[in-house]
mmCIF file with all atom_site columns, C-alpha atoms in Angstrom:
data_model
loop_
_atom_site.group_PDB
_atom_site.id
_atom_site.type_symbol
_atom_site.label_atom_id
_atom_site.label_alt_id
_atom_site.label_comp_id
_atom_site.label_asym_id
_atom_site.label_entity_id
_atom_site.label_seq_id
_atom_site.pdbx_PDB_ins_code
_atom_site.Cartn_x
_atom_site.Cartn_y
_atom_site.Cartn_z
_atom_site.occupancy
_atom_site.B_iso_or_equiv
_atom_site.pdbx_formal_charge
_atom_site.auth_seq_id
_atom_site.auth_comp_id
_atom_site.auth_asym_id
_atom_site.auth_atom_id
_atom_site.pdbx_PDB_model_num
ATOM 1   C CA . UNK A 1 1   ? 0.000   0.000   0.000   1.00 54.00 ? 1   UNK A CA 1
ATOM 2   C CA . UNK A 1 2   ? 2.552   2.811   0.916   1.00 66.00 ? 2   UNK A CA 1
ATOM 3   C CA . UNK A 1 3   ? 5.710   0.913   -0.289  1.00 79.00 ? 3   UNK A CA 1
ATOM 4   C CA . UNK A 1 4   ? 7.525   0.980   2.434   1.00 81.00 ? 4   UNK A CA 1
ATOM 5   C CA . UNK A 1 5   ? 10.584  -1.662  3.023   1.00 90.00 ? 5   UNK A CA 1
ATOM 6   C CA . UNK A 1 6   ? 12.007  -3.351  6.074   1.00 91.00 ? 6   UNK A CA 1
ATOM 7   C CA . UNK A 1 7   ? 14.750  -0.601  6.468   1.00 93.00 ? 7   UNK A CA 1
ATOM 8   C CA . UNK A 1 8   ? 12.778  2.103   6.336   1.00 92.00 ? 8   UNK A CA 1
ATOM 9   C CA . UNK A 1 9   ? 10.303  1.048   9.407   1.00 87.00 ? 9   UNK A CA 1
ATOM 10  C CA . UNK A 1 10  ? 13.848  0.445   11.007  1.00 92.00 ? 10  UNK A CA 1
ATOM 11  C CA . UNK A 1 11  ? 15.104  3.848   10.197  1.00 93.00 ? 11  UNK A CA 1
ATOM 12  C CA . UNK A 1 12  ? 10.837  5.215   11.872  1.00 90.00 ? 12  UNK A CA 1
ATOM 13  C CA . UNK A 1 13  ? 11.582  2.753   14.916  1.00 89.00 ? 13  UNK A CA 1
ATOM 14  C CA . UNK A 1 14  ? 14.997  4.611   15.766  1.00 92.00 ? 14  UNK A CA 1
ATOM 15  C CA . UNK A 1 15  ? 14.023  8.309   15.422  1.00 94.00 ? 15  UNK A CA 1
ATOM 16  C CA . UNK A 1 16  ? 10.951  7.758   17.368  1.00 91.00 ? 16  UNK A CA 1
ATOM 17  C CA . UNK A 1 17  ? 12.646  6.009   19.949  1.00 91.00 ? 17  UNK A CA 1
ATOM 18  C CA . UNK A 1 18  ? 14.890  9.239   20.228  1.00 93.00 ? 18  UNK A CA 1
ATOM 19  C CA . UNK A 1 19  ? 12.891  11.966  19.161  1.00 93.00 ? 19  UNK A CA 1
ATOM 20  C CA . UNK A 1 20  ? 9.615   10.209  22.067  1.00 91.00 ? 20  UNK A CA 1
ATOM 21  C CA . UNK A 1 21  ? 11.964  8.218   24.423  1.00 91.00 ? 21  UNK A CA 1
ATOM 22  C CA . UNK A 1 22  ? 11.426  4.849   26.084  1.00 89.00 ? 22  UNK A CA 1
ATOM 23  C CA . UNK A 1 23  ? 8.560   6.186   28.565  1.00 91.00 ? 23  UNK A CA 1
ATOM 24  C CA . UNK A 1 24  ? 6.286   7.695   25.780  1.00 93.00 ? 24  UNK A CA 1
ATOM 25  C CA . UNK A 1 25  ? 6.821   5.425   23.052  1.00 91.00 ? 25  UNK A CA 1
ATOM 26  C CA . UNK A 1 26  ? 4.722   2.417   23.750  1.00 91.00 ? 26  UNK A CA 1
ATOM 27  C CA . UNK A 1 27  ? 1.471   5.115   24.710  1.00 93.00 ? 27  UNK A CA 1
ATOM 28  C CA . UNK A 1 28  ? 2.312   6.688   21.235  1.00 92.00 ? 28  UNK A CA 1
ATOM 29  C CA . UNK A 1 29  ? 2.391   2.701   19.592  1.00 91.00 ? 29  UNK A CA 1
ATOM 30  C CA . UNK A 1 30  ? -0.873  1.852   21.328  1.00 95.00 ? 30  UNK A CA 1
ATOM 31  C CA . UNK A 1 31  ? -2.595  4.880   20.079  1.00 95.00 ? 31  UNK A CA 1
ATOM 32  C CA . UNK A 1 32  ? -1.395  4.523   16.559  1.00 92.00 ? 32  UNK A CA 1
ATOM 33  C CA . UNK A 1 33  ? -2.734  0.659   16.366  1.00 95.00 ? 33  UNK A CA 1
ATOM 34  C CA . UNK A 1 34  ? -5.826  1.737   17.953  1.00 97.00 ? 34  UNK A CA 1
ATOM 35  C CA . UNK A 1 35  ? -6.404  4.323   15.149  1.00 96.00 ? 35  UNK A CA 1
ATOM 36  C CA . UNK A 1 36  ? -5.360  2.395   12.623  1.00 95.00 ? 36  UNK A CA 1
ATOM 37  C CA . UNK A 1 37  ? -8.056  -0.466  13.868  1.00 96.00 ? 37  UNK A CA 1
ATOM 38  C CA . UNK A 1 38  ? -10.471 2.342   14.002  1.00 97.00 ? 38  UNK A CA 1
ATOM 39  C CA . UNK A 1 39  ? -9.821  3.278   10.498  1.00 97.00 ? 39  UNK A CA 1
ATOM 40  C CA . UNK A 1 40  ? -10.052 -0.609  9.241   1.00 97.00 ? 40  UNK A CA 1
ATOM 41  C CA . UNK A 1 41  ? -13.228 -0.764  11.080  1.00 97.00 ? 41  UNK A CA 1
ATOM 42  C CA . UNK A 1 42  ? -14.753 2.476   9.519   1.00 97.00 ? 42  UNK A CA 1
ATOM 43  C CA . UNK A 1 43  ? -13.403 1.393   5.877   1.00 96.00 ? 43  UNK A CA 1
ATOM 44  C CA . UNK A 1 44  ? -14.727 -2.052  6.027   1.00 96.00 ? 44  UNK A CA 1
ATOM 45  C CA . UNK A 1 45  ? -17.977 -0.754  7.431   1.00 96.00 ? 45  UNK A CA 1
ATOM 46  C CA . UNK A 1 46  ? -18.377 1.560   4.465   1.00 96.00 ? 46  UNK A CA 1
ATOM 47  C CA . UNK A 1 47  ? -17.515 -1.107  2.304   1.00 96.00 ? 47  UNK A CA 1
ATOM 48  C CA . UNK A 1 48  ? -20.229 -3.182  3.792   1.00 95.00 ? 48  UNK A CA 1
ATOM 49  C CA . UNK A 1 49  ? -22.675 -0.447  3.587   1.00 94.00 ? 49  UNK A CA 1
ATOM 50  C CA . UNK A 1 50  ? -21.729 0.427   -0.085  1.00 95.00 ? 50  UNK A CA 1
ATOM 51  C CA . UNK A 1 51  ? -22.386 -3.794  -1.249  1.00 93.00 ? 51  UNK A CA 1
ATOM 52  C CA . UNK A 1 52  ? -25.869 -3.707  0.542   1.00 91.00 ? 52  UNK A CA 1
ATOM 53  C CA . UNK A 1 53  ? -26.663 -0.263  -1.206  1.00 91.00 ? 53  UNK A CA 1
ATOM 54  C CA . UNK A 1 54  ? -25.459 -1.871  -4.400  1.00 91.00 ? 54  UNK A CA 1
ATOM 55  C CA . UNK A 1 55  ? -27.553 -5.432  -4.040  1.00 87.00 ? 55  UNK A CA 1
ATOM 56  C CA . UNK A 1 56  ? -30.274 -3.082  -2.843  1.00 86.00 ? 56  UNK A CA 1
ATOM 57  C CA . UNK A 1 57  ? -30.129 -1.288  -6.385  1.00 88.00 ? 57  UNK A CA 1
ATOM 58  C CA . UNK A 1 58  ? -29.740 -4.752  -8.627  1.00 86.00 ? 58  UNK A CA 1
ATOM 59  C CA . UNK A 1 59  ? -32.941 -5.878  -7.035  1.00 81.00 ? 59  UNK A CA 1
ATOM 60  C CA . UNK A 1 60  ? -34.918 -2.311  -7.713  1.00 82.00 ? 60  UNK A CA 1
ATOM 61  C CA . UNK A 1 61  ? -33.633 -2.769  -11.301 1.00 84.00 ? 61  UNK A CA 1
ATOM 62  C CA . UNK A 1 62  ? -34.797 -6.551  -11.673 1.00 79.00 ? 62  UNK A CA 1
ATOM 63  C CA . UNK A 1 63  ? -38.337 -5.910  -10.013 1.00 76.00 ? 63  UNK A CA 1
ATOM 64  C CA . UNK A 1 64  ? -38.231 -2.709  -12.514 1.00 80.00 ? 64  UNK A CA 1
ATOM 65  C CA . UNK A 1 65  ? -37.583 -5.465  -15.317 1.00 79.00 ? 65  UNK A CA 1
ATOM 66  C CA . UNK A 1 66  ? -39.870 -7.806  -14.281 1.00 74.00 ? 66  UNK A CA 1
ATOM 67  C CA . UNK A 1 67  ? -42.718 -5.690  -14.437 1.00 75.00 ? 67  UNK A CA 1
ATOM 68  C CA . UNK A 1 68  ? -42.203 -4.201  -17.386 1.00 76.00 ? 68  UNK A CA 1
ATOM 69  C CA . UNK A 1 69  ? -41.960 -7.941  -18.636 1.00 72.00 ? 69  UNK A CA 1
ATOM 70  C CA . UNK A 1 70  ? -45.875 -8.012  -16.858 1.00 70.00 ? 70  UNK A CA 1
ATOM 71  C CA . UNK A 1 71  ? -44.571 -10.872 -13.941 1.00 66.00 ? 71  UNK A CA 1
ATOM 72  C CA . UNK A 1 72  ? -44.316 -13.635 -17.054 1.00 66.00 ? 72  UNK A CA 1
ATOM 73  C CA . UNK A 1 73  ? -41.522 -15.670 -18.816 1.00 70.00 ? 73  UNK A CA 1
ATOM 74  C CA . UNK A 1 74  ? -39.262 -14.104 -16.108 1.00 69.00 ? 74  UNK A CA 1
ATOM 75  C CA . UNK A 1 75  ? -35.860 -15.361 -15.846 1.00 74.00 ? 75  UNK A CA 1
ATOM 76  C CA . UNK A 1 76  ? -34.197 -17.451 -13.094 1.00 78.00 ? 76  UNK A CA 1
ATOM 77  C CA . UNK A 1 77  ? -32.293 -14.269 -11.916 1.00 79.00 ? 77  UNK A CA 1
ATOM 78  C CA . UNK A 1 78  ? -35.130 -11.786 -12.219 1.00 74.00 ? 78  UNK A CA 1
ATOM 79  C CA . UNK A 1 79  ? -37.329 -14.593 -10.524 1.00 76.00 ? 79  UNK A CA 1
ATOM 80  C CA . UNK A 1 80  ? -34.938 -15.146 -7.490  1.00 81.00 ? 80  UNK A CA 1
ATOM 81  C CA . UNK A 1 81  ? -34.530 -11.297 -7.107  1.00 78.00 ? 81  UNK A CA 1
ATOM 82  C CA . UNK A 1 82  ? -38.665 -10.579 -7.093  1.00 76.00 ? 82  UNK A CA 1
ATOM 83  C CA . UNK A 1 83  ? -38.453 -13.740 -4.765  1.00 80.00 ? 83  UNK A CA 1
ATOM 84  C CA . UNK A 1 84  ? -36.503 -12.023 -2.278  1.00 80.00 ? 84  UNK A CA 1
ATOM 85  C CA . UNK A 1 85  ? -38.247 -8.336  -2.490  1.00 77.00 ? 85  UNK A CA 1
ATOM 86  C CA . UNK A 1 86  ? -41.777 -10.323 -1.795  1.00 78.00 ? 86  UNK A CA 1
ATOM 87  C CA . UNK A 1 87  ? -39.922 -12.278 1.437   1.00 80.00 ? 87  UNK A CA 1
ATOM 88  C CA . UNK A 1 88  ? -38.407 -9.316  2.733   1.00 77.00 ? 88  UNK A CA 1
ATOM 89  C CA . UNK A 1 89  ? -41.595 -6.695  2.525   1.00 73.00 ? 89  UNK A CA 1
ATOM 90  C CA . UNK A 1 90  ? -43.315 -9.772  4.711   1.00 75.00 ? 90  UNK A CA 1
ATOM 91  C CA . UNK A 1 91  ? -40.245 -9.728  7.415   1.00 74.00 ? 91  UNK A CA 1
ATOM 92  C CA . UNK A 1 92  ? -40.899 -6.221  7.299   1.00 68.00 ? 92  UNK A CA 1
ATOM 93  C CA . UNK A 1 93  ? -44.915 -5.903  7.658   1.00 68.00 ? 93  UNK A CA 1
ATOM 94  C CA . UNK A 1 94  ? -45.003 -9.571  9.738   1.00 64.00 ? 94  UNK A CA 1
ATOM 95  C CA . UNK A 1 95  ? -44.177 -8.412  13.049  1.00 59.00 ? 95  UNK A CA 1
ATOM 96  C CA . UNK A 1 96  ? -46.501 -5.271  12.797  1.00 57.00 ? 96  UNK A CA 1
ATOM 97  C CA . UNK A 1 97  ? -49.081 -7.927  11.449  1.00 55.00 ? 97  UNK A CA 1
ATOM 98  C CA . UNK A 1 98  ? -49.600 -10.089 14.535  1.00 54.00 ? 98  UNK A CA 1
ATOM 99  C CA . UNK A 1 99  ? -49.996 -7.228  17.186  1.00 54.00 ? 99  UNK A CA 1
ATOM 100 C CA . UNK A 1 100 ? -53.258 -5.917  17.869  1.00 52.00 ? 100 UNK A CA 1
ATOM 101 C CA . UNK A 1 101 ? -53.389 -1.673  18.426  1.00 51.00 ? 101 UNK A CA 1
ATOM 102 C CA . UNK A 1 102 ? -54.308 -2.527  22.202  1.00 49.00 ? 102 UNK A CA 1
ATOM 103 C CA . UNK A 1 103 ? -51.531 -4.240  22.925  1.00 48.00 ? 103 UNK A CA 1
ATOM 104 C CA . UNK A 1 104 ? -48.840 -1.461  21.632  1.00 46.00 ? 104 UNK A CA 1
ATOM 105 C CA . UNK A 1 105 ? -51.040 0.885   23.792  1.00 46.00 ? 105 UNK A CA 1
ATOM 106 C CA . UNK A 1 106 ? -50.187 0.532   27.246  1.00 46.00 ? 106 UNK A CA 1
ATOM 107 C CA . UNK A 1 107 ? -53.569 1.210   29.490  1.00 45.00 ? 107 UNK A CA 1
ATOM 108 C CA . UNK A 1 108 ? -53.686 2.330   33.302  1.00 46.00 ? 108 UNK A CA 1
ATOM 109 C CA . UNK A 1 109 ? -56.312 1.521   36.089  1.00 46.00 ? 109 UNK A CA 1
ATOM 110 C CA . UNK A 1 110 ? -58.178 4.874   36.540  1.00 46.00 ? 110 UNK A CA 1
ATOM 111 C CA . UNK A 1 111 ? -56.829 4.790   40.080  1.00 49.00 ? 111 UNK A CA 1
ATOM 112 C CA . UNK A 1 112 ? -54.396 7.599   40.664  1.00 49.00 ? 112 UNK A CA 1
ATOM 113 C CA . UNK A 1 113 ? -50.862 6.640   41.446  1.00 48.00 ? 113 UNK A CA 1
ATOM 114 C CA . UNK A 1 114 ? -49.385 8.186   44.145  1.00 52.00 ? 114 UNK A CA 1
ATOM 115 C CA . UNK A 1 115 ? -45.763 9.252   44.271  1.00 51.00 ? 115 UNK A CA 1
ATOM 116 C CA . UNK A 1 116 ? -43.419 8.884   46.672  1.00 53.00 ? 116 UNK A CA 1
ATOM 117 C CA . UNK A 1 117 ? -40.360 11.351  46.930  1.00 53.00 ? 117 UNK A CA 1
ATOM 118 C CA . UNK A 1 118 ? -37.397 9.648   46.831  1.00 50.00 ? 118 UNK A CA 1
ATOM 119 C CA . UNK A 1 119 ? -36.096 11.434  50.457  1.00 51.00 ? 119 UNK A CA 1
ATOM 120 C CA . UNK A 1 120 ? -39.126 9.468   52.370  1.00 49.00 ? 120 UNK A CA 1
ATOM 121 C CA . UNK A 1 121 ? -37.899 6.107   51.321  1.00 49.00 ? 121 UNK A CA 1
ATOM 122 C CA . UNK A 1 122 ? -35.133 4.937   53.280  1.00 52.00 ? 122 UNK A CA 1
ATOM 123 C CA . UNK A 1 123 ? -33.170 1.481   53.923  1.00 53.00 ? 123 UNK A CA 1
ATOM 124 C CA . UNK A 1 124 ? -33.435 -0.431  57.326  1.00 55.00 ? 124 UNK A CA 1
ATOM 125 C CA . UNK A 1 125 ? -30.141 0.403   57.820  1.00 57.00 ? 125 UNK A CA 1
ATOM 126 C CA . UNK A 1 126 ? -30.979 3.994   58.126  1.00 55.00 ? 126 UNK A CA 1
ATOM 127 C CA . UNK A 1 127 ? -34.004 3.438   59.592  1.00 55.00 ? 127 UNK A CA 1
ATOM 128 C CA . UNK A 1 128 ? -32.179 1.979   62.511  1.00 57.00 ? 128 UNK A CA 1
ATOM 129 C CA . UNK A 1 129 ? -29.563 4.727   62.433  1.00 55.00 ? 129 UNK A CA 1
ATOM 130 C CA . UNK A 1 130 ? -32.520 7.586   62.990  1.00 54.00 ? 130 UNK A CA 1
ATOM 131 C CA . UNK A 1 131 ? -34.694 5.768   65.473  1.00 54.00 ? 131 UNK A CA 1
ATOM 132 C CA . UNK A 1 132 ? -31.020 5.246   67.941  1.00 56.00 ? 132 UNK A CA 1
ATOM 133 C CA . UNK A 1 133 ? -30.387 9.405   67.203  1.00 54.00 ? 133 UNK A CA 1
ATOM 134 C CA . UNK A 1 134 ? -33.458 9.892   68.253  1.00 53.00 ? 134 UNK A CA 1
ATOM 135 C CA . UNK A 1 135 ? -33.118 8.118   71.252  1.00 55.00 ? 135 UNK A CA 1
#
């Protein structure tokens, strides 16, 4: 990637070991691995992204082709793809399917709730503690 030999992370090694010391250059090693991990991690996660943006375009363009054929004589490829758009709008609308609106809404007893400040609640422990300093 950047070309660079043996003898030249040799030649790196020695002037950072003078130019940082022994006490600072393992912190300064550390925090260039983590950083380069961080940038691996945010270049394959791109990468990722990018491939599902790119499957999620091939299978817009095969449904597009498929209907324009009118949903017949499709081919094995345009078949699978249309295949896999009609199973994933059911994952999608299947859990919404099955619940009722009452049971997303949650519902209270018309009693009123009383609070309770949080200062008026106390532990046995402390219970104990008042009623001997009261004594």
């Amino acid at each position: 990637m950047f070309d660079i030999g043996f003898w030249e992370l040799v030649l790196i090694s020695v002037v950072a070991l003078v130019v940082l010391g022994p006490e600072r250059l393992p912190h300064a090693i550390r925090s260039v691995a983590k950083f380069v991990s961080t940038a691996k991690n945010m270049a394959n996660s791109v990468k990722d992204e990018l491939a599902h943006e790119l499957k999620i375009q091939e299978l817009q363009e095969n449904l597009r082709k498929a209907e324009q054929m009118g949903m017949e004589n499709l081919s094995p490829e345009l078949k699978s793809s249309v295949d896999q758009l009609k199973q994933a709008a059911q994952d999608v609308q299947r859990p919404y399917a099955n619940s009722s609106p009452s049971e997303t809404k949650t519902e209270y007893d018309e009693q009123s709730v009383e609070v309770i400040p949080a200062t008026t609640i106390s532990s046995p422990e402390t219970a104990d503690k008042k009623a001997d300093s009261s004594l």
